[in-house]
Coordinates of N, CA and C and ligand atoms in Angstrom, one line a residue:
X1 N 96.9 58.6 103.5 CA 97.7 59.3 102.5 C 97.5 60.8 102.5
X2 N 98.5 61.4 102.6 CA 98.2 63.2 102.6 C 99.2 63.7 101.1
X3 N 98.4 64.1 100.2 CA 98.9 64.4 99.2 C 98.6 66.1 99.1
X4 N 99.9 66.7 98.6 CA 100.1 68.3 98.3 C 99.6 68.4 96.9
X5 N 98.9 69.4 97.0 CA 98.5 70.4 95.4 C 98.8 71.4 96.1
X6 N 99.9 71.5 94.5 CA 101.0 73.1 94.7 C 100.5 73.8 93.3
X7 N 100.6 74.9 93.1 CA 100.4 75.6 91.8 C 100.7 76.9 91.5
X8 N 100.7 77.7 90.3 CA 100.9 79.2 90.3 C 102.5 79.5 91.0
X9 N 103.3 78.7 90.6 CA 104.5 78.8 91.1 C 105.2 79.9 90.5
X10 N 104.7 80.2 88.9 CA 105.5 81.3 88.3 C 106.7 81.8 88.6
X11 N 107.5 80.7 88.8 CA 109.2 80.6 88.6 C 109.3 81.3 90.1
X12 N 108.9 81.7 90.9 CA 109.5 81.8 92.1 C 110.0 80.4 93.1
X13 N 111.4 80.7 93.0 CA 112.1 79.1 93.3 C 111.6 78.8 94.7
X14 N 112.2 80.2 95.5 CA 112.4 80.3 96.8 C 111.2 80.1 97.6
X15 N 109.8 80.2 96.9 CA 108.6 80.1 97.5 C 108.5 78.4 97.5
X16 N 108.6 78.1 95.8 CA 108.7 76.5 95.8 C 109.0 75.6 97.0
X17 N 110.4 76.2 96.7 CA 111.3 75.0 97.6 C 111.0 75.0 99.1
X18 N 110.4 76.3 99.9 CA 109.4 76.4 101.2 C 108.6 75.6 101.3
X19 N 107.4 75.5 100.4 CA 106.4 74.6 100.3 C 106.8 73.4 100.2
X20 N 107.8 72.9 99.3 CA 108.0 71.6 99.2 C 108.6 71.1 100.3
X21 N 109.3 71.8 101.5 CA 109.9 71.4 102.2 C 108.7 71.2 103.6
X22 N 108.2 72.4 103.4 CA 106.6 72.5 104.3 C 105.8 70.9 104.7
X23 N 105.9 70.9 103.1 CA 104.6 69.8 102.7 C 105.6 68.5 103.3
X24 N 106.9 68.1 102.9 CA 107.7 66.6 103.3 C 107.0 66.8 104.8
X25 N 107.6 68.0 105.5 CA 107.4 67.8 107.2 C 106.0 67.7 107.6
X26 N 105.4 67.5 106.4 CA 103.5 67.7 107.2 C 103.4 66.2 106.6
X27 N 104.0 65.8 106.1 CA 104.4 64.2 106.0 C 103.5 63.9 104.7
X28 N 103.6 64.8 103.9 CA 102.8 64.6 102.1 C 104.0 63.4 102.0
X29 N 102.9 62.4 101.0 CA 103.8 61.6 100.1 C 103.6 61.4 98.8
X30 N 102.7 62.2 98.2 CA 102.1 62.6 96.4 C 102.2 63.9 96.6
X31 N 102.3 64.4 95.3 CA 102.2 66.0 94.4 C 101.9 65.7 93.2
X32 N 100.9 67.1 93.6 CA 100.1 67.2 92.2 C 100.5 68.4 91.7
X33 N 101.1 69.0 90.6 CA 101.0 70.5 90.5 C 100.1 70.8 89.4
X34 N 99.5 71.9 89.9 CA 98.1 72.8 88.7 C 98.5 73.8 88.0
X35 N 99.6 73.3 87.6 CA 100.0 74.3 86.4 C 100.5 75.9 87.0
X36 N 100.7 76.6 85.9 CA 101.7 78.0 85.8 C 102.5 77.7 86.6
X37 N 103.9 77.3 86.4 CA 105.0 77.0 86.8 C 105.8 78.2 86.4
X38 N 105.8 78.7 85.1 CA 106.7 79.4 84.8 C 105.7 80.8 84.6
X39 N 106.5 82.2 84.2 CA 106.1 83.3 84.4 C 106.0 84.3 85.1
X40 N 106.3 85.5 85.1 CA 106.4 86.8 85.9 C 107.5 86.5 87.0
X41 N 108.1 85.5 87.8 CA 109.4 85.4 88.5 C 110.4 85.1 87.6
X42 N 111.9 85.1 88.2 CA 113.1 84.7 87.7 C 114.3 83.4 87.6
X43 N 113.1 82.5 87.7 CA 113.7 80.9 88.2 C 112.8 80.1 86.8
X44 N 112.3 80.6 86.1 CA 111.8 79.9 84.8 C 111.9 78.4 85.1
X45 N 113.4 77.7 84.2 CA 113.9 76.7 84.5 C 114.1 76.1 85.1
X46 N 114.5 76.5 86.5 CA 115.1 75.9 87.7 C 113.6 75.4 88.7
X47 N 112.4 76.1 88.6 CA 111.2 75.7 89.0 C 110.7 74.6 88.3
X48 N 110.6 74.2 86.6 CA 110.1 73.7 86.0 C 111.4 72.4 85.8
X49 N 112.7 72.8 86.2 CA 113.0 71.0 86.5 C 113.0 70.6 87.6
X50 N 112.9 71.2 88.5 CA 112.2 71.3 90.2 C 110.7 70.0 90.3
X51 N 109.8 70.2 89.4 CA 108.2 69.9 89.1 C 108.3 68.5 88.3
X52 N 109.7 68.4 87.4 CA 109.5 67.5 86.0 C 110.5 66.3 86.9
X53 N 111.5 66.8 88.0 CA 112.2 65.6 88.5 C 111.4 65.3 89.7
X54 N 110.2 65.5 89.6 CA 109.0 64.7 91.0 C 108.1 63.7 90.4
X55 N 108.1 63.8 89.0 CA 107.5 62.7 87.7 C 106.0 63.0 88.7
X56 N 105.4 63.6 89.0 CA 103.9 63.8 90.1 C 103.3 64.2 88.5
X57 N 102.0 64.1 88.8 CA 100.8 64.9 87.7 C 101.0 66.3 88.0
X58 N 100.6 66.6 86.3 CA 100.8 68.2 86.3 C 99.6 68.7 85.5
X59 N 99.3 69.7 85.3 CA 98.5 70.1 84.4 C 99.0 71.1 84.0
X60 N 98.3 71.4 82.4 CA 98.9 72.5 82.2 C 98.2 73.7 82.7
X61 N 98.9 75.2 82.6 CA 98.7 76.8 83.3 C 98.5 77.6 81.6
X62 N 98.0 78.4 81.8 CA 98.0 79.9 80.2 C 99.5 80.2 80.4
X63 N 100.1 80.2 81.3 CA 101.5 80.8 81.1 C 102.4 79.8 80.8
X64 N 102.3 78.6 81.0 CA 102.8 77.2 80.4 C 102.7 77.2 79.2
X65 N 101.5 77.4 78.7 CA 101.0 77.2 77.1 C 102.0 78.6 76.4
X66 N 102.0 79.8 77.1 CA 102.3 80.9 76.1 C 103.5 81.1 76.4
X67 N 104.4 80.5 77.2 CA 105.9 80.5 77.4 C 106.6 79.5 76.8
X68 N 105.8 78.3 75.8 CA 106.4 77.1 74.7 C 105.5 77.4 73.4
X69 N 105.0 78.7 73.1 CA 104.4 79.0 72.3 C 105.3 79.8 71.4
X70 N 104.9 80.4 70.0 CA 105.5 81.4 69.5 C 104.7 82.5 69.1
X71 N 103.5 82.0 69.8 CA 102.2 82.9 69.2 C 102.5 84.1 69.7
X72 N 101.8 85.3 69.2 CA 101.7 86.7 69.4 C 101.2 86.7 71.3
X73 N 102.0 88.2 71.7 CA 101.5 87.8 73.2 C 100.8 89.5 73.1
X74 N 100.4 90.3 72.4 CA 99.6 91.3 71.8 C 98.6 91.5 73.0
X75 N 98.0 90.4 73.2 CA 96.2 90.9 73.3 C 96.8 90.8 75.2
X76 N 98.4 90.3 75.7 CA 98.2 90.1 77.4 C 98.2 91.4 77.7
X77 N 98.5 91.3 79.1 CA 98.3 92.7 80.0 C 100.7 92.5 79.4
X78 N 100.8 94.2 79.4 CA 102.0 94.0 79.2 C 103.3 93.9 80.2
X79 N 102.8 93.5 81.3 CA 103.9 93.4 82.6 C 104.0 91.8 82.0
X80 N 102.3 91.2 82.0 CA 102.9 89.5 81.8 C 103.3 89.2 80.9
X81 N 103.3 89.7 79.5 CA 104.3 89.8 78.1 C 104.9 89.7 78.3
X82 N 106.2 90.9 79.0 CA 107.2 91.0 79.2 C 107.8 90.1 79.2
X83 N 107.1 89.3 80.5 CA 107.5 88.3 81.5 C 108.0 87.0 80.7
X84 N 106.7 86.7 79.8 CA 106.8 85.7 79.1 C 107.6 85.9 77.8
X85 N 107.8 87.0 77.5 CA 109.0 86.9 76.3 C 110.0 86.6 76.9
X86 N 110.3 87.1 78.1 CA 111.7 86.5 78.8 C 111.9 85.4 79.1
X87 N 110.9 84.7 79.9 CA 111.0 83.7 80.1 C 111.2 82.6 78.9
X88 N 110.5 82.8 78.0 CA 110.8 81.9 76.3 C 111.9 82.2 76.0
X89 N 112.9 83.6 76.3 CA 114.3 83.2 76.2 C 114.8 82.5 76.8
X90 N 114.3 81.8 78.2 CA 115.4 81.1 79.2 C 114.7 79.8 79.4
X91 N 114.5 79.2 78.7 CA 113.7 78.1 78.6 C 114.3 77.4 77.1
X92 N 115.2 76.2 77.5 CA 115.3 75.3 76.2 C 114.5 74.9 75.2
X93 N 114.8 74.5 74.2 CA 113.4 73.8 73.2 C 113.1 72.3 73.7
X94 N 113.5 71.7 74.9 CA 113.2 70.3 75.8 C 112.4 70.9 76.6
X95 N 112.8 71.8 77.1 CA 111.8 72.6 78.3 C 110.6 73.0 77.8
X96 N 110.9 73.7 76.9 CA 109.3 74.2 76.0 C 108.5 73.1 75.7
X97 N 108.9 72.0 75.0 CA 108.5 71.0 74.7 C 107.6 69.9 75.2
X98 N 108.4 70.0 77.2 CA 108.0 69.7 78.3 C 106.5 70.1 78.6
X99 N 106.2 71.5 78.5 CA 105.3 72.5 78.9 C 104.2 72.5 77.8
X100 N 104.4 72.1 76.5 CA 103.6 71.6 75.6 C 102.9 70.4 75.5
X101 N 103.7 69.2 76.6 CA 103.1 68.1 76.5 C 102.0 68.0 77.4
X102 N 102.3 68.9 78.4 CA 101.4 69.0 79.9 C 99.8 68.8 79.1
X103 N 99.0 67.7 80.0 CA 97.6 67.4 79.6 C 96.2 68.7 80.7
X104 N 95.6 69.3 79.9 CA 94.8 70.4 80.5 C 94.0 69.9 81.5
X105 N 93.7 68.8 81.4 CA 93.1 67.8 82.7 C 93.8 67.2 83.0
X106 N 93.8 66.5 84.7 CA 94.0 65.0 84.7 C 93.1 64.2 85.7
X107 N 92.9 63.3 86.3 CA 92.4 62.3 87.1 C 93.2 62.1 87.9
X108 N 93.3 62.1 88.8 CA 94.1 61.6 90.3 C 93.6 60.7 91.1
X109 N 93.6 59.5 91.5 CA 92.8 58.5 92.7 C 91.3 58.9 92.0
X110 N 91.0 59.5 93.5 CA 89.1 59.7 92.9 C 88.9 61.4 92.7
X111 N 90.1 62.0 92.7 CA 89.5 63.4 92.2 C 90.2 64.2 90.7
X112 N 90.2 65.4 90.6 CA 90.2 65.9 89.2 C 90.8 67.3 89.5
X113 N 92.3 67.4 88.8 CA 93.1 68.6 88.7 C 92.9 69.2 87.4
X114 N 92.6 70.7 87.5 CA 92.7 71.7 86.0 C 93.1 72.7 86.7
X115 N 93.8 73.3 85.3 CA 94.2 74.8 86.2 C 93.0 75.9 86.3
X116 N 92.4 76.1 85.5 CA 91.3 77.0 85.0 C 89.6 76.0 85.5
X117 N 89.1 76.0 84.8 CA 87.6 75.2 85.0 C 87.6 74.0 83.8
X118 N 86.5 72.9 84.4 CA 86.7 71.7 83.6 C 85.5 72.0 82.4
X119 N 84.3 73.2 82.7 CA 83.8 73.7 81.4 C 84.1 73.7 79.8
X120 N 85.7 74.9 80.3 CA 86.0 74.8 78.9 C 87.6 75.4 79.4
X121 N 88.5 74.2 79.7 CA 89.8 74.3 80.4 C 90.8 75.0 79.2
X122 N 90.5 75.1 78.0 CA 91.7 76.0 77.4 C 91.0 77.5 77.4
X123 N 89.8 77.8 77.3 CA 89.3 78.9 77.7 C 89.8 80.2 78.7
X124 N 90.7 79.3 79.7 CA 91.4 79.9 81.0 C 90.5 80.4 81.7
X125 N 89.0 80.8 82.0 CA 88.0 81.4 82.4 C 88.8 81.6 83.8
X126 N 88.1 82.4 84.1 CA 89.1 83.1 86.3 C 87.1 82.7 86.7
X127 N 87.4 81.8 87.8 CA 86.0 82.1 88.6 C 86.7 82.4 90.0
X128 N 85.5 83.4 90.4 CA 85.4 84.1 91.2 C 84.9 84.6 92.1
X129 N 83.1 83.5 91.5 CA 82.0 83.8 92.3 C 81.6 82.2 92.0
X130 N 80.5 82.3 93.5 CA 79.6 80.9 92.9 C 79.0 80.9 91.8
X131 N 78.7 82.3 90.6 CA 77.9 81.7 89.7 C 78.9 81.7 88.8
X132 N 80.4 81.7 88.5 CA 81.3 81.5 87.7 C 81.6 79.8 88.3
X133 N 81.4 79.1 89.3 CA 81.3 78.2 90.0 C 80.4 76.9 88.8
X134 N 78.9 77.6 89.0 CA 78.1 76.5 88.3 C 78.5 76.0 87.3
X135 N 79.0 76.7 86.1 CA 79.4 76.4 84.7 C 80.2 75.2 85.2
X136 N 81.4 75.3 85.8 CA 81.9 74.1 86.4 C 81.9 73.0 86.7
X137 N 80.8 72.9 88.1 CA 80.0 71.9 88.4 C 79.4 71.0 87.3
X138 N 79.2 71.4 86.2 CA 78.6 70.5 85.5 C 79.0 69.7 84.5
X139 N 80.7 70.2 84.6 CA 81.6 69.5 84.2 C 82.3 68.4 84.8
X140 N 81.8 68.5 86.3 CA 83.0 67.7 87.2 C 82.0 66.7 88.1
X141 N 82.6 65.4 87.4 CA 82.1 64.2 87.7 C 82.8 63.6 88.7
X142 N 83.9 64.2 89.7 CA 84.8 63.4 90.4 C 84.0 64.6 91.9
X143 N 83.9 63.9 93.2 CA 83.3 64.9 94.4 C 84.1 65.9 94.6
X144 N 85.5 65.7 94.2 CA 86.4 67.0 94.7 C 87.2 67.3 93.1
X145 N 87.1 68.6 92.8 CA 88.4 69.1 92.0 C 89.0 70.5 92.1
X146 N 90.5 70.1 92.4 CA 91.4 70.9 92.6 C 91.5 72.2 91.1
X147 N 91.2 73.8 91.7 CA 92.3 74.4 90.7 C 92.9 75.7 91.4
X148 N 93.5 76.3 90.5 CA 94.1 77.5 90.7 C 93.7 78.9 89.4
X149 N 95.0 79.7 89.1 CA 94.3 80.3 87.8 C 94.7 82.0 88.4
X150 N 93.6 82.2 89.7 CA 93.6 83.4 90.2 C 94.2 83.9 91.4
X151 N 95.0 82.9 91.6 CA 95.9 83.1 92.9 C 94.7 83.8 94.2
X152 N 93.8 83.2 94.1 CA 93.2 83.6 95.6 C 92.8 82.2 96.0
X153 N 92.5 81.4 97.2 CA 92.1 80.6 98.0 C 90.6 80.7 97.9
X154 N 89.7 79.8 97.3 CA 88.4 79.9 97.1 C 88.3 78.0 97.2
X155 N 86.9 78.4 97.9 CA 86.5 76.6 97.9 C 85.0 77.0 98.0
X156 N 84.2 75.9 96.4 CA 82.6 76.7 96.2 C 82.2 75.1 96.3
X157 N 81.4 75.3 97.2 CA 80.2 73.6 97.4 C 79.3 73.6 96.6
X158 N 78.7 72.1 95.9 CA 77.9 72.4 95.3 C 76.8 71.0 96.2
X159 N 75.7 71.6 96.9 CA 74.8 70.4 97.5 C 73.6 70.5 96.6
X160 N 72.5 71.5 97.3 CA 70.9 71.7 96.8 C 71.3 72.8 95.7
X161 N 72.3 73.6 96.1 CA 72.6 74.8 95.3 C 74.2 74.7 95.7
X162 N 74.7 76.1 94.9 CA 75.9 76.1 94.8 C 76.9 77.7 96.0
X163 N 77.3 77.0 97.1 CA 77.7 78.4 98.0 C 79.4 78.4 98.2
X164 N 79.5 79.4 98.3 CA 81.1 80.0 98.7 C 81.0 79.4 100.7
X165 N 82.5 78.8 100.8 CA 82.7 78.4 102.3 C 84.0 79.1 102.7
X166 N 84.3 79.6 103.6 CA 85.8 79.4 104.1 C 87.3 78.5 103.7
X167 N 87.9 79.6 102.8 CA 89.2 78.7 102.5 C 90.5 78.3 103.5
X168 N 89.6 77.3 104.6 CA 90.5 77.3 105.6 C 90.4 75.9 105.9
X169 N 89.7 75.0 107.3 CA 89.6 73.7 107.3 C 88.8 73.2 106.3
X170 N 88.7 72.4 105.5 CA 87.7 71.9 104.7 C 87.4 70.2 105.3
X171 N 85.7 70.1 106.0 CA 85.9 68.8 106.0 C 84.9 67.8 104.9
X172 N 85.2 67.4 104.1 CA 84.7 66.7 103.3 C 83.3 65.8 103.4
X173 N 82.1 66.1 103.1 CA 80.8 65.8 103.6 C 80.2 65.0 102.3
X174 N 79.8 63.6 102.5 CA 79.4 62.8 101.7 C 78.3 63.1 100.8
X175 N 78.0 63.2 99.0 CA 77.0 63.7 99.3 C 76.8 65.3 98.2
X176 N 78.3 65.7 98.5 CA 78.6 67.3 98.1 C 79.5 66.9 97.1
X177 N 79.6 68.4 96.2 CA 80.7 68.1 95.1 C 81.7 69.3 96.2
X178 N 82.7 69.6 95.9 CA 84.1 70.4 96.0 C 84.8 70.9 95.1
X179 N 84.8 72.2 94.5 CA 85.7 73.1 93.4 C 86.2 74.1 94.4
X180 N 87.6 73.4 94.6 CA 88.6 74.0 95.2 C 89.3 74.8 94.5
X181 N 90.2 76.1 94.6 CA 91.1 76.8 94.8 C 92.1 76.4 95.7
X182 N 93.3 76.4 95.3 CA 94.5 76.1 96.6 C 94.9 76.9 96.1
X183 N 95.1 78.4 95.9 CA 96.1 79.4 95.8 C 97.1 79.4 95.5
X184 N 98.2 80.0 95.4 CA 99.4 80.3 94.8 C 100.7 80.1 95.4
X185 N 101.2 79.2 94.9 CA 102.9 79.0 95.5 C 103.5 80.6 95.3
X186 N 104.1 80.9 93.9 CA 104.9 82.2 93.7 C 104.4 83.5 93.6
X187 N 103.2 83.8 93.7 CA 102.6 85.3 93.3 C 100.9 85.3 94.2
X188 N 101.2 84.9 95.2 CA 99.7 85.2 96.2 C 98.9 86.7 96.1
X189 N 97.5 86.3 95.7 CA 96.7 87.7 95.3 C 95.5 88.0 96.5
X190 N 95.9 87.3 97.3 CA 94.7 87.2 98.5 C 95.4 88.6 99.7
X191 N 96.3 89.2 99.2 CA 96.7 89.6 100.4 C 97.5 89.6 101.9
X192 N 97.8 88.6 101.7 CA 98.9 87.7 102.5 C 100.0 87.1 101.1
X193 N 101.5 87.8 102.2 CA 102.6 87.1 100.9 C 102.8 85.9 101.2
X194 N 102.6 85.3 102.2 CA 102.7 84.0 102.2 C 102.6 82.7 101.1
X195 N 103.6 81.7 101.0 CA 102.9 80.7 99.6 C 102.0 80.1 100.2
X196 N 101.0 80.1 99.3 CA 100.0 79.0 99.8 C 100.1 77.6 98.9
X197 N 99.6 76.5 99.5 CA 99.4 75.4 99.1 C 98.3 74.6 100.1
X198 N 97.9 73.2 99.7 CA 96.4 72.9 100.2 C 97.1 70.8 100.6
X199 N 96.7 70.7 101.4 CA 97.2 69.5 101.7 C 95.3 68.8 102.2
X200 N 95.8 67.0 100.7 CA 94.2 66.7 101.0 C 94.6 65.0 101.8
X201 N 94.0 65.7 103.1 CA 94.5 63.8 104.1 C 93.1 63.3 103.0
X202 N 93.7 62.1 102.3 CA 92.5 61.1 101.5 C 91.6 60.1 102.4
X203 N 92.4 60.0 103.9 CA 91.8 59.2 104.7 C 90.6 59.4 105.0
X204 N 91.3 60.9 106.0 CA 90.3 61.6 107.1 C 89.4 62.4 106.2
X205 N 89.3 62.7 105.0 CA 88.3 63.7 104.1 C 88.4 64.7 104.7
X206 N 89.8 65.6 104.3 CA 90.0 66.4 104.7 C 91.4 67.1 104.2
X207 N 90.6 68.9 104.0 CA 91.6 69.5 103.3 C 92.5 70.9 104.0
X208 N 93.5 71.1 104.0 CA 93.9 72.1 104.6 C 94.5 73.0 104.1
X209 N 94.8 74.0 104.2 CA 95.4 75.0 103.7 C 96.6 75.4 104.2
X210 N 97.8 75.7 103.6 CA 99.1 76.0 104.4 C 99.5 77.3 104.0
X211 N 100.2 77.8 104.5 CA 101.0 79.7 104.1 C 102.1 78.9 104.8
X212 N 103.4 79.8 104.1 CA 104.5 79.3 104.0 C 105.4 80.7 104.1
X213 N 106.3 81.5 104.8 CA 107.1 81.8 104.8 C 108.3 81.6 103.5
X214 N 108.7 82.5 103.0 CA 109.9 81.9 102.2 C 110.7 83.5 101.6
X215 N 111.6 83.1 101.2 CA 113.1 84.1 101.6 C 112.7 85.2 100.4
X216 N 111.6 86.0 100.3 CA 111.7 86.8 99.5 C 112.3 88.0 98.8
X217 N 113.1 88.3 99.9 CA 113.9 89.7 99.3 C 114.9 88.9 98.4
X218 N 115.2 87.4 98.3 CA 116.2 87.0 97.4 C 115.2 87.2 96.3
X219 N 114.1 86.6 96.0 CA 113.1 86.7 94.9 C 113.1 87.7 94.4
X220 N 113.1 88.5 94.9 CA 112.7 90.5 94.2 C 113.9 90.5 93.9
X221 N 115.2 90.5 94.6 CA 116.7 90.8 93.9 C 116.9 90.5 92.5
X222 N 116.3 88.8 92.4 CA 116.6 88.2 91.4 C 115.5 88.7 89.6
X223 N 114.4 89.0 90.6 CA 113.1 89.3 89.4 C 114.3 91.3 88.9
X224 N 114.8 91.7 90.2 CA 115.4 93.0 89.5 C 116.5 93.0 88.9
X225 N 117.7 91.8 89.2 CA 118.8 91.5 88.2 C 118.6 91.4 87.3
X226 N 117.2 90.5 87.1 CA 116.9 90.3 85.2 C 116.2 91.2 84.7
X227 N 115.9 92.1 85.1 CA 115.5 93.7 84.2 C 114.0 93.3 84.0
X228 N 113.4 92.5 84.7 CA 111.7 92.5 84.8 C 111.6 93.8 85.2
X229 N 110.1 93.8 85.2 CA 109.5 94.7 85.6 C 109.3 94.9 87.0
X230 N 109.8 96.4 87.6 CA 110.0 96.0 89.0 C 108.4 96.0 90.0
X231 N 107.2 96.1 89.3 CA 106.2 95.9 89.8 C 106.0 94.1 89.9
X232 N 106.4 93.5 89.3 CA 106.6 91.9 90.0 C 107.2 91.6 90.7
X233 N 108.2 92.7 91.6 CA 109.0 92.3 92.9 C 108.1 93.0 93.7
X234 N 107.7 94.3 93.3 CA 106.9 94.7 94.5 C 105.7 94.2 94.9
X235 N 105.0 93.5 94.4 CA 103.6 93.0 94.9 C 103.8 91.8 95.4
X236 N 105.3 91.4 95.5 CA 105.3 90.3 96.1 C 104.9 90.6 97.9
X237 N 105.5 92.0 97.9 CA 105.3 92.0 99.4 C 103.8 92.5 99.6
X238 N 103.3 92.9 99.1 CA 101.3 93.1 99.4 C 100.7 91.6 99.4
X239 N 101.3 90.9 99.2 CA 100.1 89.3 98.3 C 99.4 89.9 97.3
X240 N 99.4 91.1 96.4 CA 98.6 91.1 95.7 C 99.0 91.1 94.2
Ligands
ZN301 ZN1 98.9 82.0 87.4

């Protein structure tokens, strides 16, 4: 069984629908998505019934929660305000409602999807390092758990102690815990614009990482027709 965790899609369609096409031909037959679906891109809706007609597990993202919210968006950085005031305009009250039901954890087979850390998952904490790592670990009772959050590709082992590995082949060693990062469908911060997504063979114990090509100058056209902020079209082309 080779199952895709996709995430951080933030409404970029065009990245989506790459990956998802990526992942059929790498012959995935489950999806998991880790949340932020919507935010800072211009496909809001069209991502998030994209995610909701795959009935797959989801979790919820901070931009999930504050794009079906009405709370004050005051204390964000103001490019992602923006974003998300817009986006709450283009989002039904079924849609919002959708994004409200999303569970901050979930259980998969034998492992464990959050978007943030299983510490304190509405918290949103960004880890970054192995010692943002530990807090984690001591939450996660399953050997592998998937997240996202920070759009970089990070994978932190925890054996005798807890070390940072290469976000690239992962082969699964009996024994070890796993707090993965699979990076970002719509907004990659690693420096490659590529989408990333993480494909886990359940057989072979074993995780991989994909970059995906996808039609971005439509993406920026679209984030600039709708009078975003034109610094969310441009960093699409840096990954950062
Ligand atoms: Zn995000």
């Amino acid at each position: 069984m080779r199952i895709a965790l996709f995430g951080d899609i933030h409404a970029n369609l065009e990245a989506l629908e790459a990956v998802l096409a990526d992942a059929t031909n790498q012959g995935c037959s489950e999806w998991v998505c880790l949340g932020d679906i919507v935010g800072y891109n211009a496909n809001p809706a069209e991502c998030l019934e994209q995610v909701k007609s795959m009935a797959c597990p989801v979790v919820k993202g901070n931009h999930d929660e504050d794009a079906s919210g009405d709370h004050s968006l005051e204390t964000m950085n103001p490019t992602a305000a923006t974003a998300l005031e817009w986006t709450r305009e283009q989002l039904t009250g079924d849609q919002q409602e959708w994004l409200r039901s999303l569970r901050m954890v979930r259980q998969v087979h034998s492992f464990t999807a959050v978007h943030s850390t299983l510490d304190q998952p509405q918290a949103w904490n960004y880890v970054t390092n192995k010692f943002d790592a530990m807090s984690n670990f001591s939450y996660q009772f399953t050997d592998v758990c998937f997240h996202g959050h920070t759009h970089v590709p990070r994978v932190f082992v925890r054996g005798s102690r807890v070390r940072e590995v290469a976000a690239d082949l992962v082969e699964l060693e009996e024994g070890l815990k796993y707090f993965i990062n699979i990076g970002s469908v719509g907004q990659p911060r690693d420096g490659d614009p590529r989408a990333c997504y993480v494909i886990y063979d359940v057989a072979g114990g074993m995780i991989s990482y994909r970059r995906v090509e996808y039609d971005r100058a439509t993406t920026q056209r679209k984030i600039m027709d709708a009078g975003l902020p034109a610094i969310l079209a441009e960093r699409l082309t840096d990954g950062r």
